[in-house]
mmCIF file of C-alpha atoms (C1' of nucleotides) in Angstrom:
data_model
loop_
_atom_site.group_PDB
_atom_site.id
_atom_site.type_symbol
_atom_site.label_atom_id
_atom_site.label_comp_id
_atom_site.label_asym_id
_atom_site.label_seq_id
_atom_site.Cartn_x
_atom_site.Cartn_y
_atom_site.Cartn_z
ATOM 1 C CA MET A 216 90.686 104.470 114.503
ATOM 2 C CA ILE A 217 93.122 102.293 112.614
ATOM 3 C CA THR A 218 92.652 101.992 108.960
ATOM 4 C CA VAL A 219 94.652 99.590 106.849
ATOM 5 C CA ILE A 220 94.411 99.834 103.124
ATOM 6 C CA ILE A 221 95.853 97.035 101.071
ATOM 7 C CA THR A 222 96.132 97.526 97.377
ATOM 8 C CA PHE A 223 97.276 95.099 94.772
ATOM 9 C CA MET A 224 97.257 94.725 91.128
ATOM 10 C CA GLN A 225 94.150 93.367 89.596
ATOM 11 C CA LYS A 226 94.866 91.272 86.575
ATOM 12 C CA LEU A 227 92.472 91.257 83.699
ATOM 13 C CA THR A 228 92.851 87.650 82.783
ATOM 14 C CA ALA A 229 91.332 85.795 79.890
ATOM 15 C CA GLN A 230 88.523 84.529 82.124
ATOM 16 C CA ARG A 231 87.727 88.020 83.388
ATOM 17 C CA GLN A 232 87.846 89.409 79.918
ATOM 18 C CA ALA A 233 85.392 86.761 78.810
ATOM 19 C CA ILE A 234 83.012 87.670 81.642
ATOM 20 C CA LEU A 235 83.300 91.371 80.795
ATOM 21 C CA ASP A 236 82.727 90.791 77.051
ATOM 22 C CA LEU A 237 79.651 88.683 77.762
ATOM 23 C CA ILE A 238 78.117 91.296 80.060
ATOM 24 C CA ASN A 239 79.027 94.142 77.717
ATOM 25 C CA ALA A 240 77.402 92.356 74.816
ATOM 26 C CA SER A 241 73.831 92.753 76.021
ATOM 27 C CA ASN A 242 71.543 94.699 78.339
ATOM 28 C CA ARG A 243 70.782 91.595 80.414
ATOM 29 C CA HIS A 244 71.110 91.403 84.147
ATOM 30 C CA TRP A 245 73.122 88.228 84.776
ATOM 31 C CA ASP A 246 73.495 86.187 87.942
ATOM 32 C CA ALA A 247 76.722 84.290 88.550
ATOM 33 C CA ASP A 248 75.319 80.998 87.493
ATOM 34 C CA GLU A 249 74.009 82.304 84.192
ATOM 35 C CA VAL A 250 77.443 83.774 83.377
ATOM 36 C CA ALA A 251 79.197 80.507 84.138
ATOM 37 C CA ARG A 252 76.689 78.546 82.055
ATOM 38 C CA ALA A 253 76.895 80.953 79.122
ATOM 39 C CA LEU A 254 80.690 80.879 79.105
ATOM 40 C CA VAL A 255 80.888 77.149 79.332
ATOM 41 C CA ASP A 256 78.350 76.925 76.441
ATOM 42 C CA THR A 257 80.762 78.879 74.218
ATOM 43 C CA GLY A 258 83.408 76.270 74.907
ATOM 44 C CA ALA A 259 85.293 78.260 77.468
ATOM 45 C CA SER A 260 86.605 76.539 80.582
ATOM 46 C CA ILE A 261 85.840 78.450 83.712
ATOM 47 C CA GLY A 262 84.961 77.444 87.251
ATOM 48 C CA ILE A 263 82.141 78.872 89.220
ATOM 49 C CA ALA A 264 84.441 80.212 91.857
ATOM 50 C CA THR A 265 86.351 82.082 89.179
ATOM 51 C CA VAL A 266 83.132 83.588 87.927
ATOM 52 C CA TYR A 267 82.206 84.898 91.407
ATOM 53 C CA ARG A 268 85.705 86.346 91.901
ATOM 54 C CA GLY A 269 85.777 87.790 88.424
ATOM 55 C CA LEU A 270 82.415 89.458 88.899
ATOM 56 C CA SER A 271 83.438 91.180 92.145
ATOM 57 C CA ALA A 272 86.822 92.157 90.774
ATOM 58 C CA LEU A 273 85.214 93.678 87.726
ATOM 59 C CA GLU A 274 82.682 95.491 89.800
ATOM 60 C CA SER A 275 85.315 96.862 92.185
ATOM 61 C CA GLN A 276 87.077 98.197 89.140
ATOM 62 C CA GLY A 277 83.935 99.887 87.998
ATOM 63 C CA LEU A 278 83.795 97.845 84.824
ATOM 64 C CA ILE A 279 80.431 96.337 85.601
ATOM 65 C CA ASP A 280 77.475 97.240 87.818
ATOM 66 C CA SER A 281 75.284 95.142 89.997
ATOM 67 C CA ILE A 282 71.955 95.162 91.782
ATOM 68 C CA GLN A 283 71.241 93.139 94.848
ATOM 69 C CA LEU A 284 67.912 91.399 94.623
ATOM 70 C CA ALA A 285 66.350 89.495 97.486
ATOM 71 C CA ASP A 286 67.809 86.112 96.539
ATOM 72 C CA LYS A 287 70.875 86.940 94.486
ATOM 73 C CA LYS A 288 73.089 89.555 92.960
ATOM 74 C CA ARG A 289 72.771 90.408 89.248
ATOM 75 C CA TYR A 290 75.355 92.119 87.070
ATOM 76 C CA GLU A 291 75.005 94.337 84.145
ATOM 77 C CA ARG A 292 77.060 96.680 81.855
ATOM 78 C CA ALA A 293 78.535 99.737 83.558
ATOM 79 C CA ASP A 294 78.647 101.933 80.484
ATOM 80 C CA LYS A 295 75.176 103.221 81.071
ATOM 81 C CA ALA A 296 73.985 106.232 83.001
ATOM 82 C CA HIS A 297 72.885 105.602 86.563
ATOM 83 C CA HIS A 298 69.424 104.081 86.759
ATOM 84 C CA ASP A 299 67.248 102.063 89.072
ATOM 85 C CA HIS A 300 65.182 98.983 88.404
ATOM 86 C CA MET A 301 61.664 97.702 88.195
ATOM 87 C CA VAL A 302 61.334 93.950 88.620
ATOM 88 C CA CYS A 303 58.240 92.152 87.322
ATOM 89 C CA THR A 304 57.236 89.583 89.917
ATOM 90 C CA GLY A 305 55.356 87.735 87.224
ATOM 91 C CA CYS A 306 58.011 86.963 84.604
ATOM 92 C CA GLY A 307 61.223 88.304 86.165
ATOM 93 C CA HIS A 308 61.648 90.964 83.487
ATOM 94 C CA ILE A 309 63.786 93.812 84.664
ATOM 95 C CA GLU A 310 63.070 97.305 83.377
ATOM 96 C CA GLU A 311 65.422 100.221 83.944
ATOM 97 C CA PHE A 312 64.435 103.776 84.680
ATOM 98 C CA SER A 313 66.078 106.949 85.885
ATOM 99 C CA HIS A 314 64.711 109.972 87.492
ATOM 100 C CA ASP A 315 66.884 112.913 88.289
ATOM 101 C CA THR A 316 64.400 114.471 90.650
ATOM 102 C CA ILE A 317 64.054 111.298 92.725
ATOM 103 C CA GLU A 318 67.888 111.183 92.956
ATOM 104 C CA ALA A 319 68.100 114.819 94.071
ATOM 105 C CA LEU A 320 65.388 114.386 96.697
ATOM 106 C CA GLN A 321 67.107 111.299 98.087
ATOM 107 C CA GLU A 322 70.298 113.289 98.480
ATOM 108 C CA ALA A 323 68.451 116.074 100.265
ATOM 109 C CA ALA A 324 66.638 113.613 102.571
ATOM 110 C CA ALA A 325 69.909 111.984 103.526
ATOM 111 C CA GLU A 326 71.585 115.336 104.234
ATOM 112 C CA LYS A 327 68.686 116.268 106.517
ATOM 113 C CA LYS A 328 69.359 113.214 108.638
ATOM 114 C CA GLY A 329 73.095 113.899 108.763
ATOM 115 C CA PHE A 330 73.946 111.013 106.408
ATOM 116 C CA LYS A 331 76.768 111.163 103.994
ATOM 117 C CA LEU A 332 75.461 109.062 101.130
ATOM 118 C CA THR A 333 77.682 106.583 99.379
ATOM 119 C CA GLY A 334 75.032 104.839 97.359
ATOM 120 C CA HIS A 335 71.461 103.722 97.225
ATOM 121 C CA GLN A 336 69.215 101.115 95.682
ATOM 122 C CA LEU A 337 65.732 101.577 94.600
ATOM 123 C CA VAL A 338 63.931 98.498 93.385
ATOM 124 C CA MET A 339 60.288 98.623 92.455
ATOM 125 C CA PHE A 340 58.178 95.478 92.253
ATOM 126 C CA GLY A 341 55.063 94.895 90.259
ATOM 127 C CA PHE A 342 53.667 93.496 87.045
ATOM 128 C CA CYS A 343 54.931 94.530 83.648
ATOM 129 C CA ARG A 344 52.591 95.405 80.807
ATOM 130 C CA LYS A 345 52.458 91.845 79.574
ATOM 131 C CA CYS A 346 51.889 90.052 82.907
ATOM 132 C CA ARG A 347 49.346 92.667 83.824
ATOM 133 C CA GLN A 348 47.207 91.682 80.888
ATOM 134 C CA GLU A 349 47.497 88.010 81.683
ATOM 135 C CA LEU A 350 46.231 88.702 85.241
ATOM 136 C CA ASP A 351 43.030 90.106 83.814
ATOM 137 C CA THR A 352 42.240 87.027 81.733
ATOM 138 C CA MET B 284 46.328 80.637 83.731
ATOM 139 C CA ILE B 285 45.291 78.508 86.638
ATOM 140 C CA THR B 286 45.261 80.112 90.023
ATOM 141 C CA VAL B 287 44.741 78.152 93.213
ATOM 142 C CA ILE B 288 44.226 80.070 96.375
ATOM 143 C CA ILE B 289 44.473 78.090 99.597
ATOM 144 C CA THR B 290 43.431 79.838 102.699
ATOM 145 C CA PHE B 291 43.680 78.607 106.258
ATOM 146 C CA MET B 292 43.474 80.012 109.717
ATOM 147 C CA GLN B 293 46.522 81.554 111.078
ATOM 148 C CA LYS B 294 46.811 80.877 114.780
ATOM 149 C CA LEU B 295 48.231 83.549 117.076
ATOM 150 C CA THR B 296 50.105 81.268 119.412
ATOM 151 C CA ALA B 297 52.048 82.136 122.483
ATOM 152 C CA GLN B 298 55.252 82.050 120.521
ATOM 153 C CA ARG B 299 53.990 84.387 117.818
ATOM 154 C CA GLN B 300 52.530 86.744 120.393
ATOM 155 C CA ALA B 301 55.921 86.861 122.124
ATOM 156 C CA ILE B 302 57.603 87.730 118.824
ATOM 157 C CA LEU B 303 54.980 90.381 118.102
ATOM 158 C CA ASP B 304 55.308 91.856 121.586
ATOM 159 C CA LEU B 305 59.081 91.980 121.287
ATOM 160 C CA ILE B 306 58.968 93.779 117.977
ATOM 161 C CA ASN B 307 56.276 96.165 119.049
ATOM 162 C CA ALA B 308 58.215 97.146 122.106
ATOM 163 C CA SER B 309 60.868 99.077 120.266
ATOM 164 C CA ASN B 310 61.786 100.749 117.027
ATOM 165 C CA ARG B 311 64.564 98.277 116.316
ATOM 166 C CA HIS B 312 64.981 96.329 113.108
ATOM 167 C CA TRP B 313 65.414 92.691 114.130
ATOM 168 C CA ASP B 314 66.760 89.808 112.193
ATOM 169 C CA ALA B 315 65.488 86.275 112.959
ATOM 170 C CA ASP B 316 68.457 85.317 115.057
ATOM 171 C CA GLU B 317 68.227 88.407 117.240
ATOM 172 C CA VAL B 318 64.581 87.708 117.886
ATOM 173 C CA ALA B 319 65.257 84.115 118.881
ATOM 174 C CA ARG B 320 68.156 85.145 121.109
ATOM 175 C CA ALA B 321 66.117 87.876 122.799
ATOM 176 C CA LEU B 322 63.220 85.581 123.487
ATOM 177 C CA VAL B 323 65.320 82.785 124.842
ATOM 178 C CA ASP B 324 67.053 85.403 127.044
ATOM 179 C CA THR B 325 63.734 86.204 128.669
ATOM 180 C CA GLY B 326 63.302 82.545 129.566
ATOM 181 C CA ALA B 327 60.976 81.699 126.727
ATOM 182 C CA SER B 328 61.430 78.428 124.878
ATOM 183 C CA ILE B 329 61.247 78.893 121.142
ATOM 184 C CA GLY B 330 63.046 77.185 118.266
ATOM 185 C CA ILE B 331 64.675 79.079 115.445
ATOM 186 C CA ALA B 332 62.406 77.482 112.946
ATOM 187 C CA THR B 333 59.392 78.742 114.808
ATOM 188 C CA VAL B 334 60.832 82.245 114.856
ATOM 189 C CA TYR B 335 61.233 82.176 111.030
ATOM 190 C CA ARG B 336 57.688 80.846 110.536
ATOM 191 C CA GLY B 337 56.314 83.291 113.104
ATOM 192 C CA LEU B 338 57.931 86.236 111.432
ATOM 193 C CA SER B 339 56.641 85.416 107.993
ATOM 194 C CA ALA B 340 53.173 84.619 109.415
ATOM 195 C CA LEU B 341 53.040 87.915 111.234
ATOM 196 C CA GLU B 342 54.209 89.764 108.187
ATOM 197 C CA SER B 343 51.646 88.113 105.932
ATOM 198 C CA GLN B 344 48.967 89.262 108.401
ATOM 199 C CA GLY B 345 50.320 92.777 108.257
ATOM 200 C CA LEU B 346 51.226 92.813 111.890
ATOM 201 C CA ILE B 347 54.900 93.462 111.294
ATOM 202 C CA ASP B 348 56.907 94.933 108.459
ATOM 203 C CA SER B 349 60.234 93.921 106.932
ATOM 204 C CA ILE B 350 63.047 95.244 104.903
ATOM 205 C CA GLN B 351 65.283 92.993 102.788
ATOM 206 C CA LEU B 352 68.911 93.929 103.155
ATOM 207 C CA ALA B 353 71.748 92.365 101.139
ATOM 208 C CA ASP B 354 72.444 89.575 103.603
ATOM 209 C CA LYS B 355 69.297 89.096 105.600
ATOM 210 C CA LYS B 356 65.752 90.249 106.266
ATOM 211 C CA ARG B 357 64.985 92.563 109.157
ATOM 212 C CA TYR B 358 61.621 93.011 110.828
ATOM 213 C CA GLU B 359 60.060 96.067 112.502
ATOM 214 C CA ARG B 360 56.815 97.310 113.913
ATOM 215 C CA ALA B 361 54.034 97.762 111.398
ATOM 216 C CA ASP B 362 52.183 100.488 113.228
ATOM 217 C CA LYS B 363 54.185 103.193 111.637
ATOM 218 C CA ALA B 364 53.478 105.141 108.464
ATOM 219 C CA HIS B 365 55.314 103.892 105.309
ATOM 220 C CA HIS B 366 58.874 104.823 105.245
ATOM 221 C CA ASP B 367 62.172 103.865 103.624
ATOM 222 C CA HIS B 368 65.578 103.319 105.210
ATOM 223 C CA MET B 369 69.084 104.654 105.401
ATOM 224 C CA VAL B 370 71.667 102.148 106.502
ATOM 225 C CA CYS B 371 74.954 103.283 107.973
ATOM 226 C CA THR B 372 77.643 101.031 106.594
ATOM 227 C CA GLY B 373 79.876 102.076 109.452
ATOM 228 C CA CYS B 374 77.895 100.990 112.471
ATOM 229 C CA GLY B 375 74.786 99.387 111.044
ATOM 230 C CA HIS B 376 72.490 102.044 112.390
ATOM 231 C CA ILE B 377 69.238 102.222 110.483
ATOM 232 C CA GLU B 378 67.458 105.555 110.093
ATOM 233 C CA GLU B 379 63.950 105.855 108.763
ATOM 234 C CA PHE B 380 62.717 108.556 106.490
ATOM 235 C CA SER B 381 59.678 109.208 104.383
ATOM 236 C CA HIS B 382 59.166 111.450 101.424
ATOM 237 C CA ASP B 383 55.756 111.772 99.824
ATOM 238 C CA THR B 384 57.120 113.342 96.640
ATOM 239 C CA ILE B 385 59.560 110.499 96.030
ATOM 240 C CA GLU B 386 56.703 108.018 96.454
ATOM 241 C CA ALA B 387 54.552 109.879 94.002
ATOM 242 C CA LEU B 388 57.348 110.166 91.421
ATOM 243 C CA GLN B 389 58.039 106.453 91.730
ATOM 244 C CA GLU B 390 54.392 105.699 91.004
ATOM 245 C CA ALA B 391 54.467 107.994 88.002
ATOM 246 C CA ALA B 392 57.666 106.437 86.655
ATOM 247 C CA ALA B 393 56.194 102.943 86.936
ATOM 248 C CA GLU B 394 53.073 103.933 85.165
ATOM 249 C CA LYS B 395 55.061 105.382 82.340
ATOM 250 C CA LYS B 396 56.705 101.951 81.777
ATOM 251 C CA GLY B 397 53.460 100.149 81.936
ATOM 252 C CA PHE B 398 54.152 98.640 85.306
ATOM 253 C CA LYS B 399 51.488 98.008 87.901
ATOM 254 C CA LEU B 400 53.353 98.589 91.154
ATOM 255 C CA THR B 401 52.823 96.289 94.073
ATOM 256 C CA GLY B 402 55.639 97.568 96.202
ATOM 257 C CA HIS B 403 59.110 99.062 96.283
ATOM 258 C CA GLN B 404 62.136 99.294 98.424
ATOM 259 C CA LEU B 405 64.509 102.115 98.706
ATOM 260 C CA VAL B 406 67.578 101.658 100.802
ATOM 261 C CA MET B 407 70.227 104.355 100.966
ATOM 262 C CA PHE B 408 73.735 103.553 102.116
ATOM 263 C CA GLY B 409 76.233 105.885 103.678
ATOM 264 C CA PHE B 410 77.671 107.048 106.956
ATOM 265 C CA CYS B 411 75.608 108.392 109.811
ATOM 266 C CA ARG B 412 76.477 111.588 111.594
ATOM 267 C CA LYS B 413 78.528 109.806 114.165
ATOM 268 C CA CYS B 414 80.567 107.548 111.863
ATOM 269 C CA ARG B 415 81.068 110.477 109.535
ATOM 270 C CA GLN B 416 82.919 112.318 112.228
ATOM 271 C CA GLU B 417 85.065 109.322 113.064
ATOM 272 C CA LEU B 418 86.146 109.112 109.420
ATOM 273 C CA ASP B 419 87.550 112.600 109.668
ATOM 274 C CA THR B 420 89.777 111.893 112.631
ATOM 275 C "C1'" DA C 54 115.372 83.259 78.575
ATOM 276 C "C1'" DA C 55 115.291 81.753 83.369
ATOM 277 C "C1'" DA C 56 114.069 82.961 87.933
ATOM 278 C "C1'" DT C 57 111.131 85.103 91.220
ATOM 279 C "C1'" DG C 58 107.167 86.968 93.391
ATOM 280 C "C1'" DT C 59 102.457 87.401 93.319
ATOM 281 C "C1'" DA C 60 97.758 87.104 91.836
ATOM 282 C "C1'" DA C 61 94.333 83.952 89.571
ATOM 283 C "C1'" DT C 62 92.373 79.522 88.864
ATOM 284 C "C1'" DG C 63 89.504 75.538 89.866
ATOM 285 C "C1'" DA C 64 87.755 71.846 92.614
ATOM 286 C "C1'" DT C 65 85.608 71.521 96.654
ATOM 287 C "C1'" DA C 66 84.585 72.379 101.535
ATOM 288 C "C1'" DA C 67 82.512 75.538 104.412
ATOM 289 C "C1'" DC C 68 79.330 79.190 105.507
ATOM 290 C "C1'" DC C 69 75.050 81.482 106.474
ATOM 291 C "C1'" DG C 70 70.388 82.661 106.144
ATOM 292 C "C1'" DT C 71 66.426 80.376 105.260
ATOM 293 C "C1'" DT C 72 63.108 76.599 104.151
ATOM 294 C "C1'" DA C 73 61.524 71.707 104.264
ATOM 295 C "C1'" DT C 74 60.628 67.463 106.764
ATOM 296 C "C1'" DC C 75 58.255 65.021 110.086
ATOM 297 C "C1'" DA C 76 56.823 63.280 114.385
ATOM 298 C "C1'" DT C 77 54.678 65.470 118.253
ATOM 299 C "C1'" DT C 78 51.996 69.046 120.606
ATOM 300 C "C1'" DA C 79 48.830 72.842 120.994
ATOM 301 C "C1'" DT C 80 44.779 75.319 119.514
ATOM 302 C "C1'" DC C 81 40.095 76.331 117.999
ATOM 303 C "C1'" DG C 82 35.387 75.296 116.719
ATOM 304 C "C1'" DT C 83 31.774 72.182 117.725
ATOM 305 C "C1'" DA D 154 35.963 66.820 125.825
ATOM 306 C "C1'" DC D 155 36.547 65.661 120.818
ATOM 307 C "C1'" DG D 156 38.177 65.986 116.423
ATOM 308 C "C1'" DA D 157 40.409 68.472 112.840
ATOM 309 C "C1'" DT D 158 44.104 71.013 111.694
ATOM 310 C "C1'" DA D 159 47.733 74.255 112.342
ATOM 311 C "C1'" DA D 160 52.080 75.114 115.057
ATOM 312 C "C1'" DT D 161 56.158 73.528 117.209
ATOM 313 C "C1'" DG D 162 60.984 72.118 117.454
ATOM 314 C "C1'" DA D 163 65.014 69.486 116.210
ATOM 315 C "C1'" DT D 164 67.409 68.827 112.406
ATOM 316 C "C1'" DA D 165 68.315 68.012 107.499
ATOM 317 C "C1'" DA D 166 68.474 70.256 103.336
ATOM 318 C "C1'" DC D 167 68.888 74.103 100.165
ATOM 319 C "C1'" DG D 168 70.897 77.961 97.450
ATOM 320 C "C1'" DG D 169 73.961 81.641 96.846
ATOM 321 C "C1'" DT D 170 78.300 82.857 98.045
ATOM 322 C "C1'" DT D 171 82.961 82.774 100.154
ATOM 323 C "C1'" DA D 172 87.140 80.345 101.971
ATOM 324 C "C1'" DT D 173 90.805 76.969 101.357
ATOM 325 C "C1'" DC D 174 94.680 75.334 99.107
ATOM 326 C "C1'" DA D 175 97.490 73.266 95.745
ATOM 327 C "C1'" DT D 176 98.498 74.467 91.136
ATOM 328 C "C1'" DT D 177 98.940 77.636 87.199
ATOM 329 C "C1'" DA D 178 99.655 81.956 84.781
ATOM 330 C "C1'" DC D 179 101.501 86.408 84.552
ATOM 331 C "C1'" DA D 180 104.643 90.306 84.896
ATOM 332 C "C1'" DT D 181 108.911 91.950 86.322
ATOM 333 C "C1'" DT D 182 113.701 91.401 87.357
ATOM 334 C "C1'" DT D 183 118.141 89.311 86.556
#
DNA sequence: AAATGTAATGATAACCGTTATCATTATCGT
DNA sequence: ACGATAATGATAACGGTTATCATTACATTT
């Protein structure tokens, strides 16, 4: 096997700093378009391509996290403990949760199949408390 | 809230039967393009749009299952017990596994947040036994 | 401070999986 | 067989994302 590893300096430019600040300022889960829109609204000048590149650069540096939903990727702050997500299919609300036992059992299940885990993603779908009530009316 | 439910007959046409037979004949996880290619290879005449429509029709009837990966959707036989997936990022191999305790804990975690679960998807990423060995060489 | 090398930017084209459109064909119940 | 309606297939369109490329910004060296 031939492995080539190319490394280069990642620059934390003004645009990337702005993206990082925006994401760090809340607990929201942002898609690329929302980030671009929010930054432009504050008067910043940033192209959509720069947002996409900035988001993946920041993620590869571990400065932000992401979850891959069916249609798009969403980014969130990285300075939180590991957690998974529940997505309300009614209103889009995303709730976070973490469960050490589930994590441990996943690791054990992988090991049993000979897998060396590098990551996982657990997304649960359903109706949040609010949407659940509206369904009953 | 206004809810409109429109129901109509779903026809099991020759094309859809061919898709169903193909998927039922193995344990593979097919994407739409692979299905179309495989059917055309057997001499069948089927358009890619028909494959997409057939796949979602069959899934909505519970005749096949699917998993949503980052880039595309993959379909598999439905006549298996519920299970989740481990995807090898080295070779693309998909391994299935099931774990009742994890399922139960998920349900409990959702309930604690007030969520009424409708489904979930757990995908674990890593290296399968074979790719793991190649990494060490 | 000027020059140099390199990564980032931004506008836009391209990409890829998927869905919509629409005229035509096939299917099912009667 | 007839009539109603769903399915088909070719292709356009869509939406999120990535590639292209000329230009700009940055850090390091002279």
